[in-house]
């Protein structure tokens, strides 16, 4: 009888261990992947430029649309961005970006992928 109790106990323990493996399902509590597309805001003599990259490589902005919103001196200004060069987006009208300016750029690529970034100009 002792051997039977031991076997029953071992089977029960094994079943309990196997039954909980479904809780470790990979579809839950995953960390979302980092956004691959990045925006960079650059100050130029004649205003600002926004550049689109993917893991350090230039991404074509042909067919892309975008906006640049910035706050300087308490005033909020929003300008439309148009594609220029290989991976650049330039404001349609002059955008004066000075140190201390807070800005937000949003670009939608021709493939309909939207990227948005916030900046504090130094």
mmCIF file of C-alpha atoms in Angstrom:
data_model
loop_
_atom_site.group_PDB
_atom_site.id
_atom_site.type_symbol
_atom_site.label_atom_id
_atom_site.label_comp_id
_atom_site.label_asym_id
_atom_site.label_seq_id
_atom_site.Cartn_x
_atom_site.Cartn_y
_atom_site.Cartn_z
ATOM 1 C CA UNK A 1 0.000 0.000 0.000
ATOM 2 C CA UNK A 2 2.884 2.346 0.715
ATOM 3 C CA UNK A 3 4.151 1.996 -2.867
ATOM 4 C CA UNK A 4 0.692 2.859 -4.206
ATOM 5 C CA UNK A 5 0.518 6.069 -2.128
ATOM 6 C CA UNK A 6 3.968 7.068 -3.347
ATOM 7 C CA UNK A 7 2.996 6.496 -7.010
ATOM 8 C CA UNK A 8 -0.246 8.454 -6.587
ATOM 9 C CA UNK A 9 1.605 11.334 -4.936
ATOM 10 C CA UNK A 10 4.203 11.447 -7.726
ATOM 11 C CA UNK A 11 1.528 11.390 -10.459
ATOM 12 C CA UNK A 12 -0.425 14.166 -8.737
ATOM 13 C CA UNK A 13 2.703 16.322 -8.416
ATOM 14 C CA UNK A 14 3.634 15.744 -12.068
ATOM 15 C CA UNK A 15 0.136 16.673 -13.247
ATOM 16 C CA UNK A 16 0.169 19.841 -11.131
ATOM 17 C CA UNK A 17 3.453 20.945 -12.703
ATOM 18 C CA UNK A 18 2.237 20.279 -16.242
ATOM 19 C CA UNK A 19 -1.139 21.973 -15.702
ATOM 20 C CA UNK A 20 0.411 25.406 -14.975
ATOM 21 C CA UNK A 21 2.515 25.668 -18.135
ATOM 22 C CA UNK A 22 -0.373 27.273 -20.043
ATOM 23 C CA UNK A 23 -0.010 30.373 -17.843
ATOM 24 C CA UNK A 24 3.401 31.078 -19.339
ATOM 25 C CA UNK A 25 1.893 31.808 -22.743
ATOM 26 C CA UNK A 26 4.043 34.159 -24.859
ATOM 27 C CA UNK A 27 1.074 36.292 -26.001
ATOM 28 C CA UNK A 28 0.702 38.049 -22.662
ATOM 29 C CA UNK A 29 2.796 40.731 -20.968
ATOM 30 C CA UNK A 30 5.075 41.171 -23.975
ATOM 31 C CA UNK A 31 7.050 44.390 -24.233
ATOM 32 C CA UNK A 32 5.952 46.250 -27.380
ATOM 33 C CA UNK A 33 8.655 46.451 -30.047
ATOM 34 C CA UNK A 34 10.542 49.713 -30.311
ATOM 35 C CA UNK A 35 9.506 51.948 -33.160
ATOM 36 C CA UNK A 36 12.020 51.456 -35.979
ATOM 37 C CA UNK A 37 11.359 54.722 -37.835
ATOM 38 C CA UNK A 38 12.878 57.803 -36.197
ATOM 39 C CA UNK A 39 12.564 61.531 -36.795
ATOM 40 C CA UNK A 40 15.365 64.046 -36.317
ATOM 41 C CA UNK A 41 14.829 67.803 -36.097
ATOM 42 C CA UNK A 42 17.696 69.954 -37.383
ATOM 43 C CA UNK A 43 18.081 73.737 -37.207
ATOM 44 C CA UNK A 44 19.116 75.354 -40.481
ATOM 45 C CA UNK A 45 19.906 78.964 -41.436
ATOM 46 C CA UNK A 46 16.570 79.299 -43.207
ATOM 47 C CA UNK A 47 14.487 77.368 -40.655
ATOM 48 C CA UNK A 48 14.092 73.743 -39.664
ATOM 49 C CA UNK A 49 14.384 70.347 -41.331
ATOM 50 C CA UNK A 50 12.996 66.996 -40.258
ATOM 51 C CA UNK A 51 14.832 63.834 -41.329
ATOM 52 C CA UNK A 52 13.377 60.303 -41.422
ATOM 53 C CA UNK A 53 15.627 57.310 -40.662
ATOM 54 C CA UNK A 54 15.267 53.615 -39.924
ATOM 55 C CA UNK A 55 18.039 52.176 -37.757
ATOM 56 C CA UNK A 56 20.409 54.907 -38.969
ATOM 57 C CA UNK A 57 19.576 54.454 -42.660
ATOM 58 C CA UNK A 58 17.843 57.136 -44.724
ATOM 59 C CA UNK A 59 14.178 56.470 -45.506
ATOM 60 C CA UNK A 60 12.671 57.990 -48.650
ATOM 61 C CA UNK A 61 10.113 60.713 -48.003
ATOM 62 C CA UNK A 62 8.737 60.715 -51.562
ATOM 63 C CA UNK A 63 4.949 60.815 -51.221
ATOM 64 C CA UNK A 64 5.124 61.540 -47.476
ATOM 65 C CA UNK A 65 3.083 64.183 -45.664
ATOM 66 C CA UNK A 66 3.693 65.805 -42.320
ATOM 67 C CA UNK A 67 3.341 68.650 -39.866
ATOM 68 C CA UNK A 68 5.655 70.456 -37.476
ATOM 69 C CA UNK A 69 4.126 72.109 -34.397
ATOM 70 C CA UNK A 70 6.345 74.232 -32.200
ATOM 71 C CA UNK A 71 6.020 76.530 -29.212
ATOM 72 C CA UNK A 72 8.283 79.544 -28.911
ATOM 73 C CA UNK A 73 7.608 82.455 -26.583
ATOM 74 C CA UNK A 74 4.214 81.049 -25.621
ATOM 75 C CA UNK A 75 2.950 80.993 -29.218
ATOM 76 C CA UNK A 76 2.045 77.692 -30.870
ATOM 77 C CA UNK A 77 2.718 77.480 -34.607
ATOM 78 C CA UNK A 78 1.917 74.585 -36.938
ATOM 79 C CA UNK A 79 3.403 74.295 -40.416
ATOM 80 C CA UNK A 80 2.968 71.699 -43.140
ATOM 81 C CA UNK A 81 6.037 69.660 -44.109
ATOM 82 C CA UNK A 82 6.854 68.694 -47.697
ATOM 83 C CA UNK A 83 9.357 66.068 -48.912
ATOM 84 C CA UNK A 84 12.814 67.338 -49.902
ATOM 85 C CA UNK A 85 15.962 65.433 -50.782
ATOM 86 C CA UNK A 86 16.326 61.759 -49.982
ATOM 87 C CA UNK A 87 14.909 61.645 -46.461
ATOM 88 C CA UNK A 88 14.101 65.251 -45.588
ATOM 89 C CA UNK A 89 10.884 67.055 -44.813
ATOM 90 C CA UNK A 90 10.942 70.870 -44.998
ATOM 91 C CA UNK A 91 8.328 73.355 -43.764
ATOM 92 C CA UNK A 92 6.292 74.961 -46.562
ATOM 93 C CA UNK A 93 6.689 78.347 -44.836
ATOM 94 C CA UNK A 94 9.564 79.549 -42.651
ATOM 95 C CA UNK A 95 9.787 77.902 -39.231
ATOM 96 C CA UNK A 96 12.006 79.795 -36.799
ATOM 97 C CA UNK A 97 13.421 77.303 -34.328
ATOM 98 C CA UNK A 98 15.497 78.800 -31.504
ATOM 99 C CA UNK A 99 17.006 77.211 -28.382
ATOM 100 C CA UNK A 100 14.276 76.424 -25.856
ATOM 101 C CA UNK A 101 11.672 75.710 -28.535
ATOM 102 C CA UNK A 102 9.440 72.699 -27.925
ATOM 103 C CA UNK A 103 8.444 70.950 -31.146
ATOM 104 C CA UNK A 104 6.453 67.943 -32.334
ATOM 105 C CA UNK A 105 6.899 66.484 -35.811
ATOM 106 C CA UNK A 106 4.507 63.992 -37.370
ATOM 107 C CA UNK A 107 5.249 62.320 -40.708
ATOM 108 C CA UNK A 108 3.092 59.830 -42.613
ATOM 109 C CA UNK A 109 5.034 57.905 -45.250
ATOM 110 C CA UNK A 110 3.706 56.918 -48.672
ATOM 111 C CA UNK A 111 3.137 53.430 -47.174
ATOM 112 C CA UNK A 112 0.807 55.051 -44.572
ATOM 113 C CA UNK A 113 3.162 54.495 -41.624
ATOM 114 C CA UNK A 114 2.901 57.398 -39.171
ATOM 115 C CA UNK A 115 5.864 58.481 -37.047
ATOM 116 C CA UNK A 116 5.703 61.183 -34.396
ATOM 117 C CA UNK A 117 8.430 62.635 -32.172
ATOM 118 C CA UNK A 118 8.751 65.441 -29.653
ATOM 119 C CA UNK A 119 11.832 67.653 -29.397
ATOM 120 C CA UNK A 120 13.317 70.287 -27.101
ATOM 121 C CA UNK A 121 15.730 72.416 -29.118
ATOM 122 C CA UNK A 122 19.026 73.152 -27.378
#
